[in-house]
mmCIF file of C-alpha atoms in Angstrom:
data_model
loop_
_atom_site.group_PDB
_atom_site.id
_atom_site.type_symbol
_atom_site.label_atom_id
_atom_site.label_comp_id
_atom_site.label_asym_id
_atom_site.label_seq_id
_atom_site.Cartn_x
_atom_site.Cartn_y
_atom_site.Cartn_z
ATOM 1 C CA MET A 1461 14.824 29.121 98.927
ATOM 2 C CA PRO A 1462 13.994 30.710 102.308
ATOM 3 C CA LYS A 1463 11.402 33.506 102.343
ATOM 4 C CA THR A 1464 12.821 36.988 102.942
ATOM 5 C CA LYS A 1465 9.434 38.740 102.932
ATOM 6 C CA THR A 1466 6.004 38.018 104.362
ATOM 7 C CA ARG A 1467 4.193 35.954 101.729
ATOM 8 C CA VAL A 1468 0.587 37.028 101.259
ATOM 9 C CA VAL A 1469 -2.132 35.427 99.143
ATOM 10 C CA VAL A 1470 -4.610 38.183 98.302
ATOM 11 C CA ALA A 1471 -8.049 36.908 97.270
ATOM 12 C CA LEU A 1472 -9.933 39.641 95.435
ATOM 13 C CA GLY A 1473 -13.721 39.763 95.634
ATOM 14 C CA GLY A 1474 -16.035 40.599 92.760
ATOM 15 C CA ASN A 1475 -16.042 44.337 93.526
ATOM 16 C CA ALA A 1476 -12.360 44.443 92.589
ATOM 17 C CA ILE A 1477 -13.339 43.906 88.958
ATOM 18 C CA LEU A 1478 -17.008 44.840 88.558
ATOM 19 C CA GLN A 1479 -19.102 47.160 90.732
ATOM 20 C CA LYS A 1480 -22.828 46.757 91.380
ATOM 21 C CA GLY A 1481 -24.959 48.499 88.789
ATOM 22 C CA GLN A 1482 -22.290 48.491 86.080
ATOM 23 C CA LYS A 1483 -22.873 46.939 82.663
ATOM 24 C CA GLY A 1484 -19.579 45.069 82.644
ATOM 25 C CA THR A 1485 -17.910 46.785 79.700
ATOM 26 C CA TYR A 1486 -14.188 46.263 79.294
ATOM 27 C CA GLU A 1487 -13.586 49.934 80.085
ATOM 28 C CA GLU A 1488 -15.556 49.714 83.356
ATOM 29 C CA GLN A 1489 -13.759 46.584 84.449
ATOM 30 C CA LEU A 1490 -10.336 47.955 83.523
ATOM 31 C CA ALA A 1491 -10.966 51.103 85.588
ATOM 32 C CA ASN A 1492 -11.966 48.970 88.592
ATOM 33 C CA VAL A 1493 -8.915 46.743 88.195
ATOM 34 C CA ARG A 1494 -6.687 49.825 88.017
ATOM 35 C CA ARG A 1495 -7.981 50.971 91.424
ATOM 36 C CA THR A 1496 -7.477 47.459 92.760
ATOM 37 C CA ALA A 1497 -3.939 47.358 91.362
ATOM 38 C CA GLU A 1498 -3.079 50.510 93.299
ATOM 39 C CA HIS A 1499 -3.823 48.681 96.576
ATOM 40 C CA MET A 1500 -1.793 45.646 95.504
ATOM 41 C CA GLY A 1501 0.991 47.889 94.264
ATOM 42 C CA LYS A 1502 1.297 49.620 97.639
ATOM 43 C CA MET A 1503 1.881 46.303 99.328
ATOM 44 C CA ILE A 1504 4.488 45.197 96.805
ATOM 45 C CA LEU A 1505 6.276 48.567 96.685
ATOM 46 C CA SER A 1506 6.559 48.634 100.488
ATOM 47 C CA GLY A 1507 9.217 45.959 100.134
ATOM 48 C CA LYS A 1508 7.737 43.972 103.034
ATOM 49 C CA TYR A 1509 5.414 41.618 101.194
ATOM 50 C CA GLN A 1510 5.639 38.977 98.497
ATOM 51 C CA VAL A 1511 2.191 38.911 96.947
ATOM 52 C CA VAL A 1512 0.247 36.155 95.180
ATOM 53 C CA ILE A 1513 -3.038 37.339 93.643
ATOM 54 C CA THR A 1514 -6.196 35.309 93.130
ATOM 55 C CA HIS A 1515 -9.634 36.581 92.128
ATOM 56 C CA GLY A 1516 -13.280 35.838 91.458
ATOM 57 C CA ASN A 1517 -14.773 35.456 87.990
ATOM 58 C CA GLY A 1518 -18.544 35.141 88.480
ATOM 59 C CA PRO A 1519 -19.779 37.976 86.226
ATOM 60 C CA GLN A 1520 -17.086 37.340 83.621
ATOM 61 C CA VAL A 1521 -17.666 33.615 83.251
ATOM 62 C CA GLY A 1522 -21.412 34.314 83.341
ATOM 63 C CA ALA A 1523 -20.976 36.641 80.356
ATOM 64 C CA ILE A 1524 -18.931 33.995 78.531
ATOM 65 C CA LEU A 1525 -21.709 31.452 79.095
ATOM 66 C CA LEU A 1526 -24.250 33.937 77.715
ATOM 67 C CA GLN A 1527 -22.027 34.483 74.670
ATOM 68 C CA ASN A 1528 -21.850 30.702 74.281
ATOM 69 C CA ASP A 1529 -25.624 30.544 74.370
ATOM 70 C CA ALA A 1530 -26.030 33.300 71.772
ATOM 71 C CA GLY A 1531 -23.322 31.893 69.504
ATOM 72 C CA GLN A 1532 -25.094 28.568 69.106
ATOM 73 C CA ARG A 1533 -27.792 30.336 67.086
ATOM 74 C CA TYR A 1534 -25.108 30.934 64.459
ATOM 75 C CA GLY A 1535 -23.737 27.401 64.540
ATOM 76 C CA ILE A 1536 -20.786 28.192 66.837
ATOM 77 C CA PRO A 1537 -20.172 25.246 69.164
ATOM 78 C CA ALA A 1538 -20.456 26.046 72.864
ATOM 79 C CA MET A 1539 -17.395 25.443 75.003
ATOM 80 C CA PRO A 1540 -17.678 23.415 78.236
ATOM 81 C CA MET A 1541 -17.598 25.215 81.582
ATOM 82 C CA ASP A 1542 -13.988 24.323 82.389
ATOM 83 C CA VAL A 1543 -12.894 25.974 79.143
ATOM 84 C CA CYS A 1544 -15.012 29.047 79.929
ATOM 85 C CA GLY A 1545 -13.259 29.248 83.299
ATOM 86 C CA ALA A 1546 -9.885 29.144 81.573
ATOM 87 C CA GLU A 1547 -10.997 31.943 79.238
ATOM 88 C CA SER A 1548 -12.019 34.092 82.214
ATOM 89 C CA GLN A 1549 -8.660 33.516 83.926
ATOM 90 C CA GLY A 1550 -6.882 34.854 80.842
ATOM 91 C CA LEU A 1551 -9.251 37.832 80.513
ATOM 92 C CA ILE A 1552 -8.960 38.946 84.142
ATOM 93 C CA GLY A 1553 -5.267 38.101 84.426
ATOM 94 C CA TYR A 1554 -4.565 40.270 81.373
ATOM 95 C CA MET A 1555 -6.279 43.263 82.984
ATOM 96 C CA ILE A 1556 -4.505 42.787 86.320
ATOM 97 C CA GLN A 1557 -1.117 42.383 84.604
ATOM 98 C CA GLN A 1558 -1.550 45.590 82.633
ATOM 99 C CA CYS A 1559 -2.795 47.688 85.542
ATOM 100 C CA LEU A 1560 -0.390 46.354 88.157
ATOM 101 C CA ARG A 1561 2.549 46.884 85.807
ATOM 102 C CA GLU A 1562 1.479 50.536 85.370
ATOM 103 C CA VAL A 1563 1.403 50.991 89.160
ATOM 104 C CA LEU A 1564 4.807 49.364 89.634
ATOM 105 C CA VAL A 1565 6.360 51.421 86.821
ATOM 106 C CA GLU A 1566 4.942 54.602 88.355
ATOM 107 C CA GLY A 1567 6.419 53.482 91.683
ATOM 108 C CA GLY A 1568 9.852 53.155 90.169
ATOM 109 C CA ARG A 1569 9.902 49.341 89.963
ATOM 110 C CA PRO A 1570 9.522 48.379 86.297
ATOM 111 C CA ASP A 1571 11.772 45.402 87.022
ATOM 112 C CA ILE A 1572 9.118 43.447 88.968
ATOM 113 C CA PRO A 1573 7.567 40.892 86.576
ATOM 114 C CA ILE A 1574 3.941 39.713 86.742
ATOM 115 C CA ALA A 1575 2.499 36.527 85.239
ATOM 116 C CA THR A 1576 -0.905 34.883 85.051
ATOM 117 C CA VAL A 1577 -1.000 31.117 85.522
ATOM 118 C CA VAL A 1578 -3.971 29.317 83.970
ATOM 119 C CA THR A 1579 -4.610 27.166 87.023
ATOM 120 C CA GLN A 1580 -6.259 23.777 87.359
ATOM 121 C CA VAL A 1581 -7.613 22.861 90.796
ATOM 122 C CA ILE A 1582 -7.952 19.170 91.536
ATOM 123 C CA VAL A 1583 -11.189 17.907 93.078
ATOM 124 C CA SER A 1584 -12.272 14.401 94.015
ATOM 125 C CA LYS A 1585 -14.455 12.550 91.541
ATOM 126 C CA ASP A 1586 -16.192 11.107 94.615
ATOM 127 C CA ASP A 1587 -17.023 14.511 96.112
ATOM 128 C CA PRO A 1588 -20.696 14.389 97.258
ATOM 129 C CA ALA A 1589 -21.299 17.710 95.468
ATOM 130 C CA PHE A 1590 -21.394 15.808 92.170
ATOM 131 C CA LYS A 1591 -24.535 14.030 93.360
ATOM 132 C CA ASN A 1592 -26.139 17.247 94.599
ATOM 133 C CA PRO A 1593 -25.486 20.191 92.235
ATOM 134 C CA THR A 1594 -26.433 23.485 93.900
ATOM 135 C CA LYS A 1595 -24.520 26.287 92.158
ATOM 136 C CA PRO A 1596 -26.639 28.289 89.636
ATOM 137 C CA VAL A 1597 -24.720 29.285 86.498
ATOM 138 C CA GLY A 1598 -25.378 30.925 83.160
ATOM 139 C CA PRO A 1599 -28.471 32.660 81.812
ATOM 140 C CA PHE A 1600 -32.062 32.578 83.012
ATOM 141 C CA TYR A 1601 -34.599 30.617 80.959
ATOM 142 C CA SER A 1602 -38.334 30.118 80.921
ATOM 143 C CA GLU A 1603 -39.461 26.876 82.569
ATOM 144 C CA GLU A 1604 -40.291 25.349 79.204
ATOM 145 C CA GLU A 1605 -36.941 26.267 77.663
ATOM 146 C CA ALA A 1606 -34.970 25.173 80.728
ATOM 147 C CA LYS A 1607 -36.605 21.748 80.814
ATOM 148 C CA LYS A 1608 -36.046 21.318 77.092
ATOM 149 C CA LEU A 1609 -32.332 22.115 77.504
ATOM 150 C CA ALA A 1610 -32.114 19.806 80.500
ATOM 151 C CA LYS A 1611 -33.448 16.945 78.395
ATOM 152 C CA GLU A 1612 -31.194 17.740 75.400
ATOM 153 C CA ARG A 1613 -27.970 18.408 77.313
ATOM 154 C CA GLY A 1614 -28.355 16.386 80.467
ATOM 155 C CA TRP A 1615 -28.486 19.491 82.665
ATOM 156 C CA ILE A 1616 -30.076 19.839 86.069
ATOM 157 C CA VAL A 1617 -32.204 22.998 86.235
ATOM 158 C CA ILE A 1618 -34.013 24.795 89.053
ATOM 159 C CA ASP A 1619 -36.334 27.714 89.616
ATOM 160 C CA ASP A 1620 -33.826 30.283 90.938
ATOM 161 C CA ALA A 1621 -35.697 32.221 93.651
ATOM 162 C CA GLY A 1622 -38.562 33.067 91.294
ATOM 163 C CA ARG A 1623 -36.269 34.994 88.937
ATOM 164 C CA GLY A 1624 -36.331 32.335 86.230
ATOM 165 C CA TRP A 1625 -34.959 28.886 85.579
ATOM 166 C CA ARG A 1626 -31.207 28.222 85.560
ATOM 167 C CA ARG A 1627 -28.775 25.399 85.272
ATOM 168 C CA VAL A 1628 -27.084 24.221 88.496
ATOM 169 C CA VAL A 1629 -23.690 22.543 88.701
ATOM 170 C CA PRO A 1630 -21.676 20.918 91.518
ATOM 171 C CA SER A 1631 -19.434 22.950 93.818
ATOM 172 C CA PRO A 1632 -16.811 20.427 94.967
ATOM 173 C CA ASP A 1633 -14.146 21.035 97.602
ATOM 174 C CA PRO A 1634 -10.652 21.902 96.300
ATOM 175 C CA LYS A 1635 -7.995 19.268 97.072
ATOM 176 C CA ASP A 1636 -4.821 20.469 95.364
ATOM 177 C CA ILE A 1637 -3.364 23.018 92.928
ATOM 178 C CA ALA A 1638 -2.097 21.296 89.780
ATOM 179 C CA GLU A 1639 0.314 24.118 88.882
ATOM 180 C CA LYS A 1640 1.644 24.634 92.428
ATOM 181 C CA GLU A 1641 5.256 23.869 91.497
ATOM 182 C CA ALA A 1642 5.176 26.377 88.629
ATOM 183 C CA ILE A 1643 3.738 29.028 90.965
ATOM 184 C CA ARG A 1644 6.414 28.300 93.581
ATOM 185 C CA GLN A 1645 9.138 28.691 90.962
ATOM 186 C CA LEU A 1646 7.682 32.035 89.891
ATOM 187 C CA LEU A 1647 7.844 33.218 93.504
ATOM 188 C CA GLU A 1648 11.464 32.095 93.806
ATOM 189 C CA ALA A 1649 12.185 34.148 90.662
ATOM 190 C CA HIS A 1650 10.497 37.191 92.332
ATOM 191 C CA VAL A 1651 7.568 37.164 89.902
ATOM 192 C CA VAL A 1652 4.122 38.291 91.105
ATOM 193 C CA PRO A 1653 1.824 35.360 90.191
ATOM 194 C CA ILE A 1654 -1.885 35.678 89.438
ATOM 195 C CA ALA A 1655 -3.294 32.205 89.978
ATOM 196 C CA SER A 1656 -6.352 30.046 90.667
ATOM 197 C CA GLY A 1657 -8.719 32.687 89.261
ATOM 198 C CA GLY A 1658 -12.403 32.035 89.845
ATOM 199 C CA GLY A 1659 -11.621 29.105 92.131
ATOM 200 C CA GLY A 1660 -9.499 27.498 89.429
ATOM 201 C CA ILE A 1661 -10.461 25.205 86.582
ATOM 202 C CA PRO A 1662 -12.018 22.133 88.250
ATOM 203 C CA VAL A 1663 -10.346 18.908 87.167
ATOM 204 C CA ILE A 1664 -10.385 15.299 88.349
ATOM 205 C CA GLU A 1665 -7.649 12.700 88.055
ATOM 206 C CA LYS A 1666 -8.599 9.900 85.689
ATOM 207 C CA ASP A 1667 -6.270 7.215 84.320
ATOM 208 C CA GLY A 1668 -3.246 9.333 85.136
ATOM 209 C CA LYS A 1669 -4.665 12.390 83.367
ATOM 210 C CA LEU A 1670 -6.356 15.607 84.495
ATOM 211 C CA VAL A 1671 -9.852 15.923 83.031
ATOM 212 C CA GLY A 1672 -11.993 19.069 83.242
ATOM 213 C CA VAL A 1673 -15.430 18.788 84.840
ATOM 214 C CA GLU A 1674 -18.553 20.918 84.722
ATOM 215 C CA ALA A 1675 -18.410 22.487 88.173
ATOM 216 C CA VAL A 1676 -17.610 25.680 90.094
ATOM 217 C CA ILE A 1677 -15.126 25.752 93.001
ATOM 218 C CA ASP A 1678 -15.560 28.454 95.624
ATOM 219 C CA LYS A 1679 -12.842 31.042 95.010
ATOM 220 C CA ASP A 1680 -12.048 31.630 98.694
ATOM 221 C CA LEU A 1681 -11.663 27.928 99.479
ATOM 222 C CA ALA A 1682 -9.463 27.551 96.406
ATOM 223 C CA GLY A 1683 -7.515 30.640 97.500
ATOM 224 C CA GLU A 1684 -6.879 28.956 100.858
ATOM 225 C CA LYS A 1685 -5.599 25.845 99.094
ATOM 226 C CA LEU A 1686 -3.340 28.099 97.010
ATOM 227 C CA ALA A 1687 -2.046 29.696 100.225
ATOM 228 C CA GLU A 1688 -1.127 26.253 101.542
ATOM 229 C CA ALA A 1689 0.536 25.332 98.241
ATOM 230 C CA VAL A 1690 2.847 28.366 98.287
ATOM 231 C CA ASP A 1691 3.518 28.207 102.054
ATOM 232 C CA ALA A 1692 1.922 31.638 102.600
ATOM 233 C CA ASP A 1693 2.170 33.484 105.903
ATOM 234 C CA VAL A 1694 -1.041 35.470 105.355
ATOM 235 C CA LEU A 1695 -4.347 34.821 103.596
ATOM 236 C CA MET A 1696 -6.162 38.099 103.003
ATOM 237 C CA MET A 1697 -9.654 38.020 101.493
ATOM 238 C CA LEU A 1698 -10.827 41.393 100.218
ATOM 239 C CA THR A 1699 -14.516 42.147 99.747
ATOM 240 C CA ASP A 1700 -16.976 45.068 99.906
ATOM 241 C CA VAL A 1701 -17.412 45.098 103.699
ATOM 242 C CA ASP A 1702 -14.734 45.831 106.259
ATOM 243 C CA GLY A 1703 -14.830 42.736 108.375
ATOM 244 C CA VAL A 1704 -17.105 40.056 109.750
ATOM 245 C CA ALA A 1705 -20.411 40.530 111.576
ATOM 246 C CA ILE A 1706 -22.712 38.269 113.531
ATOM 247 C CA ASN A 1707 -26.470 38.869 113.400
ATOM 248 C CA TYR A 1708 -25.765 40.790 110.206
ATOM 249 C CA GLY A 1709 -28.660 43.085 109.283
ATOM 250 C CA LYS A 1710 -30.604 42.035 112.394
ATOM 251 C CA PRO A 1711 -31.090 43.387 115.901
ATOM 252 C CA GLY A 1712 -27.919 42.777 117.843
ATOM 253 C CA GLU A 1713 -25.654 43.084 114.812
ATOM 254 C CA ARG A 1714 -22.040 43.073 115.988
ATOM 255 C CA TRP A 1715 -18.879 43.590 113.941
ATOM 256 C CA LEU A 1716 -15.898 41.516 114.991
ATOM 257 C CA ARG A 1717 -12.256 42.583 114.750
ATOM 258 C CA ARG A 1718 -10.605 39.488 116.217
ATOM 259 C CA VAL A 1719 -12.269 36.072 116.120
ATOM 260 C CA THR A 1720 -10.754 32.899 117.504
ATOM 261 C CA VAL A 1721 -10.823 29.790 115.352
ATOM 262 C CA GLU A 1722 -13.021 28.144 117.998
ATOM 263 C CA ASP A 1723 -15.561 30.991 117.938
ATOM 264 C CA ALA A 1724 -15.507 31.163 114.137
ATOM 265 C CA LYS A 1725 -16.332 27.449 113.928
ATOM 266 C CA ARG A 1726 -19.191 27.940 116.389
ATOM 267 C CA TYR A 1727 -20.581 30.851 114.357
ATOM 268 C CA LEU A 1728 -20.354 28.717 111.207
ATOM 269 C CA GLN A 1729 -22.368 25.959 112.883
ATOM 270 C CA GLU A 1730 -24.958 28.535 113.982
ATOM 271 C CA GLY A 1731 -25.363 29.691 110.356
ATOM 272 C CA GLN A 1732 -24.270 33.240 111.165
ATOM 273 C CA PHE A 1733 -22.724 33.873 107.748
ATOM 274 C CA ALA A 1734 -24.402 34.082 104.360
ATOM 275 C CA VAL A 1735 -23.816 31.026 102.174
ATOM 276 C CA GLY A 1736 -21.909 31.922 99.020
ATOM 277 C CA SER A 1737 -20.517 35.189 100.386
ATOM 278 C CA MET A 1738 -19.142 35.496 103.940
ATOM 279 C CA GLU A 1739 -19.536 31.840 104.951
ATOM 280 C CA PRO A 1740 -16.809 30.457 102.625
ATOM 281 C CA LYS A 1741 -14.465 33.310 103.596
ATOM 282 C CA VAL A 1742 -14.719 32.446 107.278
ATOM 283 C CA ARG A 1743 -14.416 28.741 106.483
ATOM 284 C CA ALA A 1744 -11.312 29.416 104.382
ATOM 285 C CA ALA A 1745 -9.806 31.522 107.183
ATOM 286 C CA VAL A 1746 -10.394 28.703 109.695
ATOM 287 C CA ARG A 1747 -8.813 26.127 107.370
ATOM 288 C CA PHE A 1748 -5.775 28.319 106.803
ATOM 289 C CA MET A 1749 -5.164 28.891 110.502
ATOM 290 C CA GLU A 1750 -5.653 25.206 111.304
ATOM 291 C CA TRP A 1751 -3.181 24.336 108.524
ATOM 292 C CA GLY A 1752 -0.559 26.547 110.174
ATOM 293 C CA GLY A 1753 -0.968 30.001 108.625
ATOM 294 C CA LYS A 1754 0.123 33.002 110.659
ATOM 295 C CA ARG A 1755 -2.707 35.425 109.831
ATOM 296 C CA ALA A 1756 -6.126 35.205 108.127
ATOM 297 C CA ILE A 1757 -7.755 38.541 107.313
ATOM 298 C CA ILE A 1758 -11.156 39.527 105.898
ATOM 299 C CA ALA A 1759 -11.374 43.202 104.979
ATOM 300 C CA SER A 1760 -12.615 45.808 102.543
ATOM 301 C CA LEU A 1761 -10.644 46.262 99.347
ATOM 302 C CA ASP A 1762 -10.488 50.004 100.041
ATOM 303 C CA HIS A 1763 -8.762 49.316 103.378
ATOM 304 C CA ALA A 1764 -6.378 46.617 102.142
ATOM 305 C CA THR A 1765 -3.210 48.445 103.194
ATOM 306 C CA ASP A 1766 -4.561 49.203 106.663
ATOM 307 C CA ALA A 1767 -5.787 45.618 107.013
ATOM 308 C CA ILE A 1768 -2.399 44.038 106.282
ATOM 309 C CA GLU A 1769 -0.916 46.377 108.898
ATOM 310 C CA GLY A 1770 -3.555 45.316 111.443
ATOM 311 C CA ARG A 1771 -5.504 48.582 111.460
ATOM 312 C CA ALA A 1772 -8.694 47.438 109.691
ATOM 313 C CA GLY A 1773 -10.784 44.410 108.879
ATOM 314 C CA ALA A 1774 -11.341 41.242 110.852
ATOM 315 C CA GLU A 1775 -8.693 38.698 111.744
ATOM 316 C CA ILE A 1776 -9.199 35.046 112.633
ATOM 317 C CA VAL A 1777 -6.714 34.067 115.346
ATOM 318 C CA ARG A 1778 -5.867 30.897 117.274
#
């Protein structure tokens, strides 16, 4: 079915769900998601955009891992990380569905359906990340406790910047979206899909089956792969800063509004962007434009509507 609207994959940063300094109660998160839903709702209600939503899950899956840890004291078996990721997709998707529906009903469009897809993202079993785990996850431990757990559970643990000892897991590159056909069919039925939350549930192909692995996929890189899978026109990554800067926080800091793919790749090689925050966003934007996307935007959540209209944020261009 040909597209009649501009198709936009909106990748929500952590501030869309949990603000710095908050405890992470359900009520706090729901209030944040409601504000986020108002921005998404404006885009949908304009009639110009077909929206696919993806989101982070760091604090939420971290809380689930802590609950796992505490539950073992009472004999409750811990769930593996891929299952925890699936749980977080349901939790966050539920909040977005509720809040976005409220916004659409208030806007006079109760007929627009919304659905969360528990999404598996395929990675290669030969990805070098599996030999070099670098992503800290879960609670902090003392050195003694961490090394004991490493021996018992086969974990790799590190001293995390002097804050305590933590487990580290691989962060492999996303290769494909397992549920892409289901998501495409939802779009053809004019459903607003929420998909690939938290970078998706990492799975590998083994003997014709999909098998979950203990890993974390970067949410922005997975969002870019989702954008390819649904033939999106725009990839918009929303965060807590309104754009992209070089020499960030240093003398000569400069905020960029339009960045060519060539310049963005040069800045990436120079290490201009913080690993784990802005760096994967810029890398995702470059990948999307090289794939054939029309627009790649990095902007503040609060300026989402202005950004999609070209009045705010940074845009990576050819």
